[in-house]
Short mmCIF file of C-alpha atoms in Angstrom, two decimals:
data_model
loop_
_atom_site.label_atom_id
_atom_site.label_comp_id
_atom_site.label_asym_id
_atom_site.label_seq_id
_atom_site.Cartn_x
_atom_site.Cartn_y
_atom_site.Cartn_z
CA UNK A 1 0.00 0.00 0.00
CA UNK A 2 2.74 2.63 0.51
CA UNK A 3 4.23 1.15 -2.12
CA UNK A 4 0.91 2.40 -4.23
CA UNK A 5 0.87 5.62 -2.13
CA UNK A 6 4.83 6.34 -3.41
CA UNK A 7 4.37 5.39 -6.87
CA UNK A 8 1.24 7.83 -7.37
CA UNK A 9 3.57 10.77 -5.98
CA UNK A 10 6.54 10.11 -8.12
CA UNK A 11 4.18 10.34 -10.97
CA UNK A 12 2.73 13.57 -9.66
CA UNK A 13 6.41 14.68 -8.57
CA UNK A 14 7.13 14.52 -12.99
CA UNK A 15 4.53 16.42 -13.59
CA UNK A 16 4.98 18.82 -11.94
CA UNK A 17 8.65 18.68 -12.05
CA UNK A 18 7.86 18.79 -15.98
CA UNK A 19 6.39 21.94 -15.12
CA UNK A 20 8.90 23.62 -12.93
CA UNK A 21 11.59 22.16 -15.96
CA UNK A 22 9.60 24.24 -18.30
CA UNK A 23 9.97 27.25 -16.11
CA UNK A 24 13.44 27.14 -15.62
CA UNK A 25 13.91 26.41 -18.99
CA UNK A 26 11.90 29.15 -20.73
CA UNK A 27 12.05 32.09 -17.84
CA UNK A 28 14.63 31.48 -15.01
CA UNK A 29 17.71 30.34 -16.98
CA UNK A 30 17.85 33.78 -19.51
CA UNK A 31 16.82 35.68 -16.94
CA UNK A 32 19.42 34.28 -14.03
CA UNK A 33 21.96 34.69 -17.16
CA UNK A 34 21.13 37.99 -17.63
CA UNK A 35 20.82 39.16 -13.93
CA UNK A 36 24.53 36.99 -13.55
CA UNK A 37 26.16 39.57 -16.22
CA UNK A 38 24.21 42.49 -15.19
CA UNK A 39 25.77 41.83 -11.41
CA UNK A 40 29.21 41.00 -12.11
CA UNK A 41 29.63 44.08 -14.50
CA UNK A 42 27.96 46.54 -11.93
CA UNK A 43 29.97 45.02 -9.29
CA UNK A 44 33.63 45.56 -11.28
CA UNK A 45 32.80 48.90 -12.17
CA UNK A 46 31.71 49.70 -8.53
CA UNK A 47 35.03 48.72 -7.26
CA UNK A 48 36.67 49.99 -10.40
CA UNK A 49 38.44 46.90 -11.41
CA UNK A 50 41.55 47.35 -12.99
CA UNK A 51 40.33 44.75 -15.61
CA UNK A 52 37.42 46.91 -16.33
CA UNK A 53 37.98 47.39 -20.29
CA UNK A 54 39.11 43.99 -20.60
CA UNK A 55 35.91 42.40 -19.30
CA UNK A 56 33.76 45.38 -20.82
CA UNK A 57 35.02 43.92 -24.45
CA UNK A 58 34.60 40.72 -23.10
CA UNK A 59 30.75 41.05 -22.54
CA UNK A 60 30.52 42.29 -25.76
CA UNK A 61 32.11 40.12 -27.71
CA UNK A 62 30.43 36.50 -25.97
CA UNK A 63 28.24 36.88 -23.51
CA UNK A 64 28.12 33.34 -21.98
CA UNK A 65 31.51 33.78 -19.44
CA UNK A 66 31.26 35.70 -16.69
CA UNK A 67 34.99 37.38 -15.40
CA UNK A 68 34.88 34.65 -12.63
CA UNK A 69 34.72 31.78 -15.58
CA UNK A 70 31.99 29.37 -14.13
CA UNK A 71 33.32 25.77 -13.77
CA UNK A 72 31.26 24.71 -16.71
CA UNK A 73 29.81 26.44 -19.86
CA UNK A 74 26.60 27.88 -19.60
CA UNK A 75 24.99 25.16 -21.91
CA UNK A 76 25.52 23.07 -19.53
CA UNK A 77 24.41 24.96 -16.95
CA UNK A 78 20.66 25.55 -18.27
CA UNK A 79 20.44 21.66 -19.37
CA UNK A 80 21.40 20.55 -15.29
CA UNK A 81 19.04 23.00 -14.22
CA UNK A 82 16.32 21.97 -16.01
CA UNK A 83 16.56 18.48 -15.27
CA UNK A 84 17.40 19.36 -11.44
CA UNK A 85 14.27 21.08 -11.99
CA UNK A 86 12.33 17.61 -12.94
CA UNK A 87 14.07 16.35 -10.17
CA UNK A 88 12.88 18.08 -7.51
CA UNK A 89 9.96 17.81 -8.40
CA UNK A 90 9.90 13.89 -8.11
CA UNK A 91 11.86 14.21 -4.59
CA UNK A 92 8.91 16.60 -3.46
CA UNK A 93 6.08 14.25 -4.87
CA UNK A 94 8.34 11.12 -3.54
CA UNK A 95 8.83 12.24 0.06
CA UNK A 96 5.36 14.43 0.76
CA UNK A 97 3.15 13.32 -1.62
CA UNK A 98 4.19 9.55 -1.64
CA UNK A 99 5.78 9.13 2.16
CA UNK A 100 4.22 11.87 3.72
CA UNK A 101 0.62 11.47 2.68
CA UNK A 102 0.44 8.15 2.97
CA UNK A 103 1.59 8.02 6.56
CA UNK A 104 -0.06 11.44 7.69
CA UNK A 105 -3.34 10.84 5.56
CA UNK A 106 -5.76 10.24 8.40
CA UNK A 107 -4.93 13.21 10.45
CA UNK A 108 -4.26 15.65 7.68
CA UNK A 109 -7.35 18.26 8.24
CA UNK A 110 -10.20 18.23 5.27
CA UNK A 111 -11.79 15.32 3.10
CA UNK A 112 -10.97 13.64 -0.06
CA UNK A 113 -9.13 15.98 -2.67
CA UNK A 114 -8.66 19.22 0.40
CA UNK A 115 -6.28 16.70 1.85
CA UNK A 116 -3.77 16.60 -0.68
CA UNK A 117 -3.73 21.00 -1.18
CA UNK A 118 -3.37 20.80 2.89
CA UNK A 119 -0.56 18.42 2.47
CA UNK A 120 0.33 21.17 -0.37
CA UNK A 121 0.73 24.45 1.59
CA UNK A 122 2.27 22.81 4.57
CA UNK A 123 4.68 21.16 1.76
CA UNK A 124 5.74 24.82 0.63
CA UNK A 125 6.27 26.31 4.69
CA UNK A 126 8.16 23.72 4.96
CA UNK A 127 10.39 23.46 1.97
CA UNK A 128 10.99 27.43 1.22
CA UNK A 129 8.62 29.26 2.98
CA UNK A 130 10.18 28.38 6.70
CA UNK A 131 13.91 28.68 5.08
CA UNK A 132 12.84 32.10 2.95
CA UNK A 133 12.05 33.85 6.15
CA UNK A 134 15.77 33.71 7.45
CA UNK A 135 17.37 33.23 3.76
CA UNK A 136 14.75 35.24 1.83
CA UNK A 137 15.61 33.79 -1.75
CA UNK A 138 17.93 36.39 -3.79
CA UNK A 139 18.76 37.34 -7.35
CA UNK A 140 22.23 36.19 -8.66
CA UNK A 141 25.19 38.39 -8.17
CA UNK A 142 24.58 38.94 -4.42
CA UNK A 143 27.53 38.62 -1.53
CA UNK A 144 25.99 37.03 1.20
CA UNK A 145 27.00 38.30 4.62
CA UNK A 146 27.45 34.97 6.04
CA UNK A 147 29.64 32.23 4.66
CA UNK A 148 28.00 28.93 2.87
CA UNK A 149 29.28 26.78 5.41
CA UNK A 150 26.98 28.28 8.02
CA UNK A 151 23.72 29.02 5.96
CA UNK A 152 23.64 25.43 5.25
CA UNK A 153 22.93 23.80 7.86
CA UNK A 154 20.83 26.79 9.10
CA UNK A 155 18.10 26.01 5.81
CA UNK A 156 18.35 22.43 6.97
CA UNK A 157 17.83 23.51 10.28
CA UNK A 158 14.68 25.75 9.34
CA UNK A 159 13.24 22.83 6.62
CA UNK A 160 13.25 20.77 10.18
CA UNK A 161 11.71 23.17 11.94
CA UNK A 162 8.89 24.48 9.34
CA UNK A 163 7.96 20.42 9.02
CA UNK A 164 7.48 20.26 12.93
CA UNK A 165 4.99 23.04 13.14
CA UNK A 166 3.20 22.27 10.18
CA UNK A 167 2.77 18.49 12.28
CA UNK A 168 1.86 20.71 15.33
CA UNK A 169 -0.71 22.28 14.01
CA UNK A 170 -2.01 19.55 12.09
CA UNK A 171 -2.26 18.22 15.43
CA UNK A 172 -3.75 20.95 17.59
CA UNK A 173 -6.77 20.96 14.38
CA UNK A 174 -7.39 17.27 14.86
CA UNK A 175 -7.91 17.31 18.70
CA UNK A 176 -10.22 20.91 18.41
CA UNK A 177 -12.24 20.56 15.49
CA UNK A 178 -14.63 17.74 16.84
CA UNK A 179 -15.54 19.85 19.62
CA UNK A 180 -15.02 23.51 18.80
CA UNK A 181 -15.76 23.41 15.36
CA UNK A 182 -13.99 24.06 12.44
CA UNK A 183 -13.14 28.53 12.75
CA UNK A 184 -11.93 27.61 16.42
CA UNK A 185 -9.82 24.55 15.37
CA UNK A 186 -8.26 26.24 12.26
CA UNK A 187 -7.19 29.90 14.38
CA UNK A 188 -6.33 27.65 16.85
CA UNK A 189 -3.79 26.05 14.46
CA UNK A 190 -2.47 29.18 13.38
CA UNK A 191 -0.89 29.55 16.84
CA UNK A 192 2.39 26.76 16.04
CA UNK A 193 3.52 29.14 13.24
CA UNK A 194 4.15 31.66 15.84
CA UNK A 195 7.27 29.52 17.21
CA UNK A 196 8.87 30.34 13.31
CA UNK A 197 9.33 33.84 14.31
CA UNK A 198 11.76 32.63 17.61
CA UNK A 199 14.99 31.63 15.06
CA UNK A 200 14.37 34.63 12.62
CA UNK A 201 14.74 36.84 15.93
CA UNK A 202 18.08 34.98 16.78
CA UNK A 203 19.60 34.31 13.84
CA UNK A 204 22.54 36.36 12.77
CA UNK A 205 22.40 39.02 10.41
CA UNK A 206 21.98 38.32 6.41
CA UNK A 207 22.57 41.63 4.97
CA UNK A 208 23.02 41.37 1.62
CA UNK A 209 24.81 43.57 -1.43
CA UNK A 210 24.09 43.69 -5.02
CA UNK A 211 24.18 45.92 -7.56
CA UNK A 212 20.71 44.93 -9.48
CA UNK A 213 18.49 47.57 -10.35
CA UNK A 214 15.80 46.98 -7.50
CA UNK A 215 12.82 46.48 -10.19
CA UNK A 216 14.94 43.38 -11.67
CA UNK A 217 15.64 41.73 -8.46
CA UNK A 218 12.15 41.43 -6.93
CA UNK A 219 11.19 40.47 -10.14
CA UNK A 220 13.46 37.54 -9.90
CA UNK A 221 12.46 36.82 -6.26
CA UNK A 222 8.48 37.31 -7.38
CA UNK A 223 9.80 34.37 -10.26
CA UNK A 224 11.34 32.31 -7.32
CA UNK A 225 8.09 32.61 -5.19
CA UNK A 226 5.39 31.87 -7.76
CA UNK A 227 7.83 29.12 -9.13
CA UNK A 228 7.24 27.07 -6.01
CA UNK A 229 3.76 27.63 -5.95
CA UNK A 230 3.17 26.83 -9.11
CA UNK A 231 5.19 23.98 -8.00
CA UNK A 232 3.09 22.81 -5.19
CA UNK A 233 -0.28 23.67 -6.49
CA UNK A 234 0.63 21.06 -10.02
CA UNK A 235 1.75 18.34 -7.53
CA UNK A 236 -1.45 18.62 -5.15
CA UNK A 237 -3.60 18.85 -8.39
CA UNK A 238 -1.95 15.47 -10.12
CA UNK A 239 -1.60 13.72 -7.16
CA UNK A 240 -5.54 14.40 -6.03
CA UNK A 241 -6.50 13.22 -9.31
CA UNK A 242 -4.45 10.14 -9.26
CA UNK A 243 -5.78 9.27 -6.29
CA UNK A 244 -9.12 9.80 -6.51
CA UNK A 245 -8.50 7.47 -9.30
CA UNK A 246 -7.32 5.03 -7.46
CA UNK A 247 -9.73 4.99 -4.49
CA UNK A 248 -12.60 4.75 -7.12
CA UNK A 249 -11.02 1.69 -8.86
CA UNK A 250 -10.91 0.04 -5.42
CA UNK A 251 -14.56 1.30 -4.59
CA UNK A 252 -14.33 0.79 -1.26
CA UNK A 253 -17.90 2.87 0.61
CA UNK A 254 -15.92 5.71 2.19
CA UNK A 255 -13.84 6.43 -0.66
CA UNK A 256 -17.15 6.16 -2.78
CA UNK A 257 -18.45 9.18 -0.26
CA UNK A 258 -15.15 11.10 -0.64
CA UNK A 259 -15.15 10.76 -4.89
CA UNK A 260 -18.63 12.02 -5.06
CA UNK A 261 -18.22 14.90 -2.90
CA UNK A 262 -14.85 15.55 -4.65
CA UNK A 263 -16.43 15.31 -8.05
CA UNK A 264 -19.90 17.73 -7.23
CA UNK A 265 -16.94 19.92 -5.88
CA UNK A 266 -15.53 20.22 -8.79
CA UNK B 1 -10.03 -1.25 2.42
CA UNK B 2 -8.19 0.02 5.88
CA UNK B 3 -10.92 1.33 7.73
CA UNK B 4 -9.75 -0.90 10.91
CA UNK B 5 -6.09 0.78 10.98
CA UNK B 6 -7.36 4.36 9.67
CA UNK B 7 -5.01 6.31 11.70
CA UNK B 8 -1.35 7.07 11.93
CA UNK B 9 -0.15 4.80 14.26
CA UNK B 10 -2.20 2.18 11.72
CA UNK B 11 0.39 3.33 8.85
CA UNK B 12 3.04 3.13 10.52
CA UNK B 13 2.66 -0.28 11.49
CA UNK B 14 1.86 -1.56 8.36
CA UNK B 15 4.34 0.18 6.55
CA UNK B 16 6.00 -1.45 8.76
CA UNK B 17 4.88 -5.25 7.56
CA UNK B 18 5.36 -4.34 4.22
CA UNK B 19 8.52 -3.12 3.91
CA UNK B 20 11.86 -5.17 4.91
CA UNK B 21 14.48 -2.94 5.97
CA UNK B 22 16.84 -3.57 3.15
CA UNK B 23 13.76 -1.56 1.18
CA UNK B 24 13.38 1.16 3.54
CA UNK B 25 17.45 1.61 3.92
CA UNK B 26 17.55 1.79 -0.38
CA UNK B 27 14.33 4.33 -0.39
CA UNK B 28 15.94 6.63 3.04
CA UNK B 29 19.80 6.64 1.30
CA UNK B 30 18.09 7.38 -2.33
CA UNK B 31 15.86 10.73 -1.04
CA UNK B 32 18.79 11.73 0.99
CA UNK B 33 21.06 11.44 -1.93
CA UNK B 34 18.80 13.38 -4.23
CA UNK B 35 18.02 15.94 -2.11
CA UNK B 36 21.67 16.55 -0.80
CA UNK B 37 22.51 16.73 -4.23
CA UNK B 38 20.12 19.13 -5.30
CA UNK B 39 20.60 21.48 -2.38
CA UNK B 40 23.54 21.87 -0.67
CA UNK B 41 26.35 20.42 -2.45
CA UNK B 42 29.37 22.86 -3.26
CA UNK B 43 31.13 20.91 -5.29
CA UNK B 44 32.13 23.54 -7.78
CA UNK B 45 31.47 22.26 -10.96
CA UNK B 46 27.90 20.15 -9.80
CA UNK B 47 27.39 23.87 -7.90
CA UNK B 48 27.66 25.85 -10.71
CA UNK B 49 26.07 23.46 -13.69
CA UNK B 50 22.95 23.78 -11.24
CA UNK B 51 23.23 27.73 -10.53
CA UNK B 52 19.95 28.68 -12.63
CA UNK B 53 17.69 25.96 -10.65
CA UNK B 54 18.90 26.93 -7.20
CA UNK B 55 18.23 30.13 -8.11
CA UNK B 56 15.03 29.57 -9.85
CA UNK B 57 14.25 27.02 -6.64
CA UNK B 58 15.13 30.28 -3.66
CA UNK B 59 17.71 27.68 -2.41
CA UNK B 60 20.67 29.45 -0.58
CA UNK B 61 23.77 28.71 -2.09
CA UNK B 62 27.32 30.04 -2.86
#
């Protein structure tokens, strides 16, 4: 049976990482290309680079190094990314979708297809939106106050964390919403985000510089945001359709409820 | 078909049945592979042939 439950989110987790390929492929990799160039040639003439004229005719001339010289061209760059990109989607789907739903399924808040955009949203706090709030993501070209060595573990730390209170208040829902109804329950549940803000207050500075033009780099952090979304909303989507597709094949009387309120829903 | 064991503790346990621990090891050690990969190696050239999609992901990197 997880073995079912797994299988239906890897095939969700493609889909949606087909998706998120497509959106690296077609928007994020020009546009982190461009924002890469645009950064490293603000930032030498900023510090007036001795080099300045050489680069200068370098940009014009081929446009795919940057003064730095990436470890790889930049072919190769947008082809990893984009299959990274189909790749996380299938670890997402895998893990929550396959692992996660099938062992949380019963206590996850809702019925029938609400389950799996519940599973969804606390999937993206989780993920980015627990990380974003001490490592709020950022255009190319940036120097990070702290070193990588200590931001690491930090997002790990803060992944960790963002799953625990999205379990927390999965849990303080479930005991409530039997007695105090479903308004009470859900505010109630709200309350186990609060404990995010505690490591954002102690966690160390993470000023950042860059020398984007401030309209470019929020929209590359708006691209980064909606990304993951659009992520998250494909994989709940597929993987509520698969199954409710699978629970009608079985036709077991309490799935059979669930499928026809799922399908007057929609 | 598992009304009787409809809660988490039910999953668990079964998942527990169903699976030897040779299977569970290979599933744990491929996720954690994948997802180490993805996000936090430094490796420069795997760090730098996935710049756009840790970008395009918010990841924090370099």
């Amino acid at each position: 049976m997880l073995v079912d439950y797994v299988t239906r989110g890897v095939k969700a987790g493609l889909v949606a990482g087909l998706a998120f390929g497509l959106l690296v492929a077609l928007v994020a990799n020009p546009l982190v290309a461009f924002a890469d160039e645009f950064g490293h040639e603000g930032e030498t003439r900023a510090t007036g680079d001795h080099r300045e004229a050489d680069t200068d005719g370098h940009h014009d001339g081929t446009t795919s190094g940057s003064h730095e010289g990436p470890a790889v061209s930049a072919a190769v760059t947008n082809g990893v990314s984009v299959v990274s990109g189909v790749l996380w989607g299938v670890l997402l789907g895998a893990v929550v979708f396959g692992a996660g739903f099938y062992f949380l399924e019963p206590a996850i808040p809702g019925t029938g297809t609400s389950k799996s955009y519940v599973l969804a949203a606390a999937g993206f706090v989780s993920v980015s939106g627990a990380p974003w709030l001490v490592f709020p993501p950022q255009p190319p070209g940036v120097e990070q106050a702290l070193p990588a060595e200590t931001r690491l573990p930090l997002y790990a730390g803060m992944v960790l964390l963002g799953a625990l209170v999205c379990l927390l208040a999965g849990a303080v829902y479930g005991r409530l919403h039997a007695d105090l109804g479903r308004i009470v329950a859900g505010a109630a549940a709200l309350t186990p985000f609060g404990l995010l803000s505690v490591p954002v207050a102690l966690s160390p500075s993470t000023a950042v510089t860059h020398s984007l033009p401030s309209g470019l780099a929020t929209g590359l952090v708006g691209l980064v945001v909606l990304g993951q979304v659009l992520l998250w909303t494909v994989l709940a989507a597929t993987y509520a359709r698969l199954h409710r597709r699978a629970t009608a094949e079985r036709g077991s009387p309490v799935d059979a409820d669930q499928i026809d309120s799922a399908v007057t829903a929609d | 078909m598992a009304t009787a064991n409809d809660s988490v503790h039910g999953r668990i346990e079964r998942a527990g049945t169903e699976l030897t621990p040779t299977q569970m090891a290979a599933g744990l050690g491929v996720v954690a592979a994948l997802g180490f990969a993805l996000l936090f190696v430094q490796e420069p050239t795997m760090h730098d042939a996935m710049h756009n999609f840790r970008h395009a992901t918010g990841v924090t990197c370099h």
